[in-house]
Tab-separated table of C-alpha atoms and ligand atoms in Angstrom:
chain	number	residue	atom	x	y	z
A	133	MET	CA	172.394	-13.641	210.257
A	134	GLY	CA	172.495	-10.567	208.062
A	135	ASP	CA	173.806	-9.853	204.662
A	136	HIS	CA	177.379	-9.855	205.266
A	137	ALA	CA	179.990	-12.700	205.107
A	138	PRO	CA	181.185	-13.225	209.192
A	139	ASP	CA	184.551	-12.665	209.913
A	140	GLY	CA	187.041	-15.272	208.738
A	141	GLU	CA	185.090	-16.323	205.582
A	142	PRO	CA	186.848	-15.147	202.286
A	143	PRO	CA	184.618	-13.138	199.972
A	144	PRO	CA	182.380	-15.283	197.761
A	145	PRO	CA	183.594	-15.967	194.098
A	146	GLU	CA	182.051	-15.550	191.097
A	147	VAL	CA	179.033	-17.729	190.509
A	148	GLU	CA	178.779	-20.862	188.569
A	149	PRO	CA	177.685	-21.527	185.192
A	150	ALA	CA	173.982	-20.070	184.618
A	151	GLY	CA	171.179	-22.680	185.952
A	152	ARG	CA	173.690	-24.770	188.038
A	153	VAL	CA	173.115	-24.697	191.540
A	154	ILE	CA	175.066	-27.775	193.076
A	155	THR	CA	178.153	-29.349	191.975
A	156	THR	CA	180.288	-32.231	193.583
A	157	ASP	CA	183.595	-33.650	192.421
A	158	GLY	CA	184.929	-36.896	193.776
A	159	LEU	CA	182.969	-36.222	196.957
A	160	THR	CA	183.277	-38.845	199.524
A	161	LYS	CA	182.318	-39.608	202.880
A	162	ASP	CA	184.190	-42.528	204.869
A	163	TYR	CA	182.394	-42.847	208.478
A	164	GLY	CA	185.037	-45.697	209.093
A	165	ALA	CA	182.561	-48.970	209.068
A	166	VAL	CA	180.810	-47.601	205.918
A	167	LEU	CA	181.467	-45.648	203.068
A	168	ALA	CA	178.404	-43.451	202.881
A	169	LEU	CA	179.592	-41.472	199.616
A	170	ASP	CA	182.138	-43.043	197.253
A	171	SER	CA	183.561	-40.383	194.456
A	172	LEU	CA	180.382	-38.672	193.752
A	173	ASP	CA	180.444	-36.612	190.572
A	174	ILE	CA	176.933	-34.836	190.252
A	175	VAL	CA	175.556	-31.589	188.950
A	176	VAL	CA	172.182	-30.221	189.930
A	177	GLY	CA	170.371	-27.291	188.174
A	178	GLU	CA	167.603	-25.335	188.667
A	179	GLY	CA	163.972	-26.456	189.186
A	180	VAL	CA	162.910	-29.774	190.772
A	181	THR	CA	165.747	-32.449	191.213
A	182	GLY	CA	164.647	-36.090	192.845
A	183	LEU	CA	167.473	-37.842	194.873
A	184	VAL	CA	166.570	-41.264	194.895
A	185	GLY	CA	168.158	-43.953	196.738
A	186	ALA	CA	167.402	-47.140	199.093
A	187	ASN	CA	167.982	-46.691	202.818
A	188	GLY	CA	171.232	-46.057	203.579
A	189	ALA	CA	172.431	-44.949	200.155
A	190	GLY	CA	173.866	-41.798	201.057
A	191	LYS	CA	170.932	-39.086	200.577
A	192	SER	CA	170.874	-37.438	204.060
A	193	THR	CA	174.827	-37.643	204.079
A	194	LEU	CA	175.079	-35.585	200.829
A	195	ILE	CA	172.579	-33.099	201.901
A	196	LYS	CA	174.322	-32.533	205.116
A	197	ILE	CA	177.876	-32.112	203.459
A	198	LEU	CA	176.451	-29.531	200.933
A	199	LEU	CA	174.919	-27.688	203.925
A	200	GLY	CA	178.375	-27.807	205.521
A	201	LEU	CA	176.989	-29.338	208.489
A	202	LEU	CA	179.388	-32.412	207.845
A	203	ALA	CA	182.810	-32.653	206.415
A	204	PRO	CA	183.820	-34.686	203.474
A	205	THR	CA	186.605	-37.290	203.400
A	206	ARG	CA	187.473	-36.147	200.216
A	207	GLY	CA	186.452	-34.253	197.367
A	208	ARG	CA	184.903	-30.986	196.551
A	209	ALA	CA	181.608	-29.231	196.162
A	210	THR	CA	179.862	-25.939	195.367
A	211	VAL	CA	176.293	-24.774	196.321
A	212	LEU	CA	175.241	-21.751	194.638
A	213	GLY	CA	178.655	-21.289	193.306
A	214	LEU	CA	180.065	-21.308	196.792
A	215	ASP	CA	182.714	-23.657	197.993
A	216	ILE	CA	181.220	-25.653	200.896
A	217	ALA	CA	184.827	-25.762	202.384
A	218	GLN	CA	185.035	-22.138	202.800
A	219	HIS	CA	181.489	-20.569	202.632
A	220	GLY	CA	179.339	-22.850	204.907
A	221	GLU	CA	177.674	-20.010	206.576
A	222	ALA	CA	177.026	-17.958	202.822
A	223	ILE	CA	175.228	-21.256	201.810
A	224	ARG	CA	173.260	-21.580	204.839
A	225	ARG	CA	171.968	-18.084	204.644
A	226	GLN	CA	170.788	-18.461	200.939
A	227	VAL	CA	169.607	-22.360	201.482
A	228	GLY	CA	166.610	-23.919	203.487
A	229	TYR	CA	166.651	-27.423	204.880
A	230	MET	CA	163.904	-29.634	205.742
A	231	PRO	CA	165.534	-32.231	207.772
A	232	GLU	CA	164.556	-35.821	207.645
A	233	HIS	CA	163.801	-36.448	211.394
A	234	GLU	CA	161.645	-34.701	213.761
A	235	CYS	CA	163.291	-31.397	215.172
A	236	LEU	CA	159.868	-29.323	216.340
A	237	PRO	CA	159.642	-28.328	220.139
A	238	PRO	CA	156.507	-30.054	221.070
A	239	ASP	CA	155.279	-26.864	223.609
A	240	VAL	CA	155.928	-24.357	220.759
A	241	SER	CA	153.281	-23.333	218.224
A	242	ALA	CA	154.223	-23.393	214.413
A	243	SER	CA	153.644	-19.647	214.318
A	244	ASP	CA	155.981	-18.850	217.128
A	245	PHE	CA	158.616	-21.361	215.707
A	246	VAL	CA	158.646	-20.257	211.994
A	247	ASN	CA	158.721	-16.469	213.435
A	248	HIS	CA	161.549	-17.222	215.550
A	249	LEU	CA	163.470	-18.782	212.931
A	250	ALA	CA	162.589	-15.974	210.510
A	251	GLN	CA	164.373	-13.261	212.968
A	252	MET	CA	167.279	-15.546	213.301
A	253	SER	CA	167.800	-15.692	209.703
A	254	GLY	CA	168.009	-11.516	209.975
A	255	LEU	CA	164.590	-10.655	209.317
A	256	PRO	CA	162.890	-7.411	211.011
A	257	ARG	CA	160.307	-8.362	213.617
A	258	ALA	CA	157.457	-7.117	211.337
A	259	ALA	CA	158.706	-8.656	208.134
A	260	ALA	CA	159.267	-11.941	210.006
A	261	ARG	CA	155.761	-12.146	211.062
A	262	GLU	CA	154.598	-11.318	207.572
A	263	ARG	CA	156.683	-13.702	206.162
A	264	THR	CA	155.723	-16.574	208.711
A	265	ALA	CA	151.770	-15.953	207.984
A	266	ASP	CA	152.772	-16.346	204.332
A	267	VAL	CA	154.707	-19.266	204.328
A	268	LEU	CA	152.599	-21.364	207.044
A	269	ARG	CA	149.343	-20.536	204.532
A	270	HIS	CA	151.261	-21.807	201.457
A	271	VAL	CA	152.211	-25.285	203.073
A	272	GLY	CA	148.455	-25.292	204.426
A	273	LEU	CA	148.885	-24.618	208.030
A	274	ALA	CA	147.027	-21.469	208.440
A	275	GLU	CA	144.028	-22.898	211.069
A	276	GLU	CA	146.375	-24.802	213.348
A	277	ARG	CA	149.250	-22.206	213.551
A	278	TYR	CA	148.827	-21.077	217.117
A	279	ARG	CA	148.556	-24.571	218.239
A	280	PRO	CA	151.527	-26.386	220.177
A	281	MET	CA	153.253	-28.528	217.585
A	282	GLY	CA	153.539	-31.459	220.299
A	283	GLY	CA	149.879	-32.349	219.027
A	284	TYR	CA	150.229	-32.330	215.385
A	285	SER	CA	149.497	-34.771	212.977
A	286	THR	CA	152.579	-36.397	211.178
A	287	GLY	CA	151.610	-34.450	207.995
A	288	MET	CA	151.302	-31.218	209.939
A	289	LYS	CA	154.556	-31.528	211.431
A	290	GLN	CA	156.111	-32.405	207.940
A	291	ARG	CA	154.158	-29.017	206.898
A	292	ALA	CA	155.818	-26.969	209.793
A	293	LYS	CA	159.645	-28.373	208.954
A	294	LEU	CA	158.600	-27.416	205.453
A	295	ALA	CA	157.624	-23.865	206.239
A	296	GLN	CA	160.750	-23.103	208.248
A	297	ALA	CA	162.829	-24.113	205.481
A	298	LEU	CA	161.211	-21.686	203.472
A	299	VAL	CA	160.635	-18.608	205.694
A	300	HIS	CA	164.082	-16.778	204.904
A	301	ASP	CA	162.932	-16.584	201.046
A	302	PRO	CA	165.969	-19.138	200.267
A	303	ARG	CA	167.442	-19.698	196.661
A	304	LEU	CA	167.562	-23.552	197.232
A	305	VAL	CA	165.835	-26.038	199.396
A	306	PHE	CA	166.957	-29.325	200.418
A	307	LEU	CA	163.916	-31.362	201.476
A	308	ASP	CA	165.066	-34.646	202.978
A	309	GLU	CA	162.113	-37.245	202.870
A	310	PRO	CA	159.203	-34.767	202.929
A	311	THR	CA	156.518	-37.430	202.151
A	312	ASN	CA	157.868	-40.019	205.148
A	313	GLY	CA	155.336	-41.077	207.170
A	314	LEU	CA	152.363	-39.475	204.994
A	315	ASP	CA	148.909	-41.202	203.770
A	316	PRO	CA	148.514	-41.182	200.132
A	317	ALA	CA	146.294	-38.224	200.158
A	318	ALA	CA	148.596	-36.381	202.173
A	319	ARG	CA	151.607	-37.473	199.901
A	320	ASP	CA	149.988	-36.348	196.938
A	321	ASP	CA	149.058	-32.518	198.505
A	322	MET	CA	153.171	-32.780	199.700
A	323	LEU	CA	154.572	-33.518	196.372
A	324	GLU	CA	152.141	-30.911	194.575
A	325	LEU	CA	153.774	-28.335	197.167
A	326	VAL	CA	157.211	-29.101	196.012
A	327	GLN	CA	156.332	-28.882	192.425
A	328	ARG	CA	155.065	-25.489	193.366
A	329	ILE	CA	157.901	-24.560	195.156
A	330	GLY	CA	160.444	-25.406	192.267
A	331	HIS	CA	158.165	-23.643	189.590
A	332	ASP	CA	155.936	-21.467	190.866
A	333	PHE	CA	158.334	-20.110	193.762
A	334	GLY	CA	161.489	-20.208	191.537
A	335	ILE	CA	163.253	-22.057	194.398
A	336	ALA	CA	165.514	-24.754	193.187
A	337	VAL	CA	164.661	-27.736	194.852
A	338	LEU	CA	166.479	-31.145	196.013
A	339	VAL	CA	164.281	-33.341	197.187
A	340	THR	CA	164.881	-37.169	198.801
A	341	SER	CA	162.971	-40.327	198.758
A	342	HIS	CA	163.542	-43.791	198.296
A	343	LEU	CA	160.329	-44.134	195.916
A	344	LEU	CA	161.086	-43.662	192.473
A	345	GLY	CA	157.653	-43.425	191.357
A	346	GLU	CA	156.616	-40.365	193.357
A	347	LEU	CA	159.614	-38.094	192.335
A	348	GLU	CA	158.917	-39.099	188.771
A	349	ARG	CA	156.165	-37.246	188.964
A	350	VAL	CA	157.317	-34.090	190.277
A	351	SER	CA	160.949	-34.016	189.279
A	352	ASP	CA	162.647	-32.323	186.264
A	353	HIS	CA	165.899	-34.463	186.837
A	354	VAL	CA	166.532	-37.383	188.767
A	355	VAL	CA	169.717	-38.528	190.486
A	356	ILE	CA	169.569	-42.415	191.681
A	357	LEU	CA	172.340	-43.054	194.421
A	358	ASP	CA	173.308	-46.753	195.168
A	359	SER	CA	175.465	-47.290	198.211
A	360	GLY	CA	177.098	-43.946	197.893
A	361	ARG	CA	177.733	-44.115	194.264
A	362	LEU	CA	176.006	-42.467	191.568
A	363	LEU	CA	173.905	-44.721	189.423
A	364	ARG	CA	172.087	-42.395	187.226
A	365	SER	CA	171.773	-38.831	186.633
A	366	SER	CA	169.160	-37.777	183.886
A	367	ALA	CA	166.333	-35.488	183.087
A	368	THR	CA	163.405	-37.290	183.717
A	369	THR	CA	161.892	-37.065	180.339
A	370	GLU	CA	165.072	-39.116	179.424
A	371	PHE	CA	163.784	-41.755	181.720
A	372	LEU	CA	160.336	-41.429	179.856
A	373	ASP	CA	161.690	-42.021	176.580
A	374	SER	CA	159.174	-43.572	174.210
A	375	THR	CA	159.058	-47.547	174.088
A	376	GLY	CA	157.883	-47.220	170.263
A	377	THR	CA	154.610	-48.420	171.178
A	378	LEU	CA	151.280	-46.296	170.426
A	379	LEU	CA	148.417	-46.768	172.473
A	380	ILE	CA	144.902	-46.416	170.899
A	381	GLU	CA	141.409	-46.147	172.429
A	382	VAL	CA	138.561	-46.630	170.182
A	383	VAL	CA	134.661	-46.297	170.502
A	384	GLY	CA	131.650	-48.032	169.510
A	385	GLU	CA	129.904	-51.012	170.432
A	386	THR	CA	131.042	-54.436	171.710
A	387	GLY	CA	133.636	-56.017	169.516
A	388	THR	CA	134.776	-52.566	167.962
A	389	GLN	CA	138.121	-52.889	169.701
A	390	ASP	CA	138.959	-56.770	167.956
A	391	ARG	CA	137.695	-55.403	164.424
A	392	MET	CA	139.896	-52.411	164.764
A	393	GLY	CA	142.821	-54.770	166.140
A	394	GLN	CA	142.226	-57.273	163.134
A	395	ALA	CA	142.215	-54.297	160.325
A	396	LEU	CA	145.443	-53.018	161.732
A	397	ALA	CA	147.285	-56.235	161.512
A	398	ALA	CA	146.084	-56.815	157.925
A	399	ALA	CA	147.430	-53.063	157.303
A	400	GLY	CA	150.809	-54.038	158.427
A	401	LEU	CA	150.543	-53.162	162.285
A	402	PRO	CA	151.122	-55.739	164.746
A	403	CYS	CA	149.268	-54.943	167.746
A	404	TRP	CA	147.703	-56.733	170.613
A	405	PRO	CA	144.918	-55.583	173.260
A	406	GLN	CA	145.861	-53.787	176.558
A	407	GLY	CA	143.132	-53.491	178.783
A	408	HIS	CA	140.380	-51.518	177.001
A	409	LEU	CA	143.552	-50.041	174.806
A	410	ILE	CA	145.110	-51.143	171.477
A	411	ALA	CA	148.725	-51.404	171.810
A	412	VAL	CA	150.461	-51.077	168.285
A	413	ASP	CA	154.434	-51.939	168.080
A	414	THR	CA	155.674	-49.251	165.667
A	415	THR	CA	159.075	-50.473	165.306
A	416	ARG	CA	157.675	-53.903	163.508
A	417	ALA	CA	155.211	-52.057	161.394
A	418	THR	CA	155.614	-53.329	157.572
A	419	THR	CA	153.824	-50.756	155.943
A	420	ASP	CA	155.948	-47.657	154.200
A	421	ARG	CA	152.975	-45.273	155.081
A	422	ASP	CA	153.075	-42.892	158.232
A	423	VAL	CA	151.825	-45.210	161.088
A	424	HIS	CA	149.556	-42.435	162.547
A	425	ASP	CA	148.050	-42.092	158.817
A	426	VAL	CA	147.190	-46.106	158.538
A	427	ILE	CA	145.663	-45.930	161.810
A	428	ARG	CA	143.234	-42.847	161.118
A	429	ASP	CA	142.556	-44.435	157.699
A	430	THR	CA	141.892	-47.729	159.107
A	431	ALA	CA	139.373	-46.310	161.991
A	432	CYS	CA	137.862	-44.036	159.008
A	433	ASP	CA	137.268	-47.009	156.512
A	434	LEU	CA	135.522	-49.076	159.649
A	435	GLY	CA	133.582	-46.346	160.402
A	436	VAL	CA	135.229	-46.272	164.177
A	437	GLY	CA	135.660	-43.364	166.385
A	438	LEU	CA	139.479	-42.608	168.034
A	439	ALA	CA	139.117	-41.510	171.379
A	440	ARG	CA	142.806	-41.399	172.062
A	441	LEU	CA	146.242	-42.077	170.109
A	442	GLN	CA	149.346	-41.715	172.179
A	443	ALA	CA	152.738	-42.770	172.582
A	444	ASP	CA	153.420	-45.210	175.595
A	445	HIS	CA	156.011	-43.895	177.610
A	446	ARG	CA	158.260	-46.060	179.907
A	447	ARG	CA	158.264	-45.416	183.866
A	448	ILE	CA	161.319	-44.736	185.652
A	449	GLU	CA	160.886	-47.835	187.806
A	450	ASP	CA	161.214	-50.096	183.891
A	451	VAL	CA	164.279	-48.815	183.457
A	452	PHE	CA	165.629	-50.065	186.770
A	453	ARG	CA	163.763	-53.468	186.117
A	454	GLU	CA	165.728	-53.814	182.671
A	455	GLY	CA	168.708	-52.909	184.605
A	456	GLY	CA	168.839	-55.752	186.854
A	457	ASP	CA	169.913	-55.550	190.322
A	458	HIS	CA	168.967	-52.056	191.470
A	459	VAL	CA	165.521	-52.417	191.762
A	460	LEU	CA	164.338	-49.904	194.060
A	461	PRO	CA	160.627	-49.905	195.710
A	462	THR	CA	158.324	-48.023	194.052
A	463	SER	CA	155.248	-47.459	195.928
B	265	ATP	N1	177.055	-40.564	211.922
B	265	ATP	C1	177.361	-41.679	211.394
B	265	ATP	N2	178.272	-42.620	211.653
B	265	ATP	C2	178.376	-43.648	211.060
B	265	ATP	N3	177.479	-44.438	209.832
B	265	ATP	C3	176.742	-43.315	209.504
B	265	ATP	C4	176.278	-42.122	210.137
B	265	ATP	N4	175.309	-41.448	209.227
B	265	ATP	C5	175.271	-42.362	208.389
B	265	ATP	N5	176.111	-43.596	208.484
B	265	ATP	C6	175.693	-44.474	207.501
B	265	ATP	O1	175.864	-44.217	206.414
B	265	ATP	C7	175.041	-44.717	205.246
B	265	ATP	C8	174.520	-43.612	204.539
B	265	ATP	O2	173.761	-43.164	205.592
B	265	ATP	P1	172.460	-41.976	205.064
B	265	ATP	O3	171.650	-41.495	206.417
B	265	ATP	O4	173.229	-40.499	204.132
B	265	ATP	O5	171.665	-42.689	203.929
B	265	ATP	P2	170.060	-42.251	203.319
B	265	ATP	O6	170.197	-42.430	201.733
B	265	ATP	O7	169.674	-41.009	203.965
B	265	ATP	O8	169.017	-43.446	204.128
B	265	ATP	P3	167.720	-43.169	204.408
B	265	ATP	O9	166.979	-43.378	203.317
B	265	ATP	O10	167.524	-44.459	205.578
B	265	ATP	O11	167.462	-41.929	205.109
B	265	ATP	C9	174.452	-45.764	206.159
B	265	ATP	O12	174.970	-46.763	206.087
B	265	ATP	C10	174.354	-45.468	207.500
B	265	ATP	O13	174.359	-46.540	208.222
B	266	MG	MG1	168.101	-40.347	205.045
């Protein structure tokens, strides 16, 4: 594929407002027996966006529609400012796709496979070879790149799938369950890679998982699907709003934590032990003074060292527990 739009495709329109990479408007996919997407309105920006939902929520269907591989039943969507109904090829030239299921030819090495796809995307032979070596190094497959992929571990296969999604230097990548089948250490490595792609390489990322906990760690924004409907779309920081609780860690001999707790309570700060920390409920404080000043002065009066003083943040999964029915697995 080259830089020119193929015959039959209208010229690309003006790009969308800055920072907006995906917009959907009433997007619906009815498979007949299943309504996989139900009037979905979402906006995805630069950076890393986590697309979360239980099995069957519609994550893969959404990605395939955005790539122009599947037609929606109703509704519209744009990717990088291009309408999916008219510009499928132009979208696929600028977007990388790591599919959910295994798609690697077993007798081919990662190096040959990725190099082949790089040339298919229009890169000249020498540039394709260079990009292939770079991208395999970035995903951590440098050593094994000449071995047939049929002998790869699940972690290596996921890395090879990721490499082919990045080789043509896309502006946006869709990563469909990149942590699937990985052990905890490999999962952490993959999540770190996803974050680097979004932040260091400057490629917008839409990454799916059914685990809220892992996407919370790497996403700037989280979109949550529930049976094809949008449950919530927020900046990750909004999920992590402060609860109004402060956590304090004190240093000193045995009993220091109890003494500090009693003194804080006497100073008008309701508190309770939480492991080796003291939790202070600032929303029920009965002092007019700044809570941080009261804590500092109390520690000073007792001759106690303060090792830590921080706001307690809710995690996304806690937001869901409070929400009632929509509890998703988190680990
Ligand atoms: N080709 C198809 N024909 C009929 N139904 C389909 C088809 N593809 C998906 N579905 C159904 O649409 C719904 C959404 O499927 P989809 O694969 O998009 O979910 P998902 O969120 O990616 O799930 P998972 O986490 O299991 O990958 C499911 O109920 C699924 O059974
Ligand atoms: Mg899926």
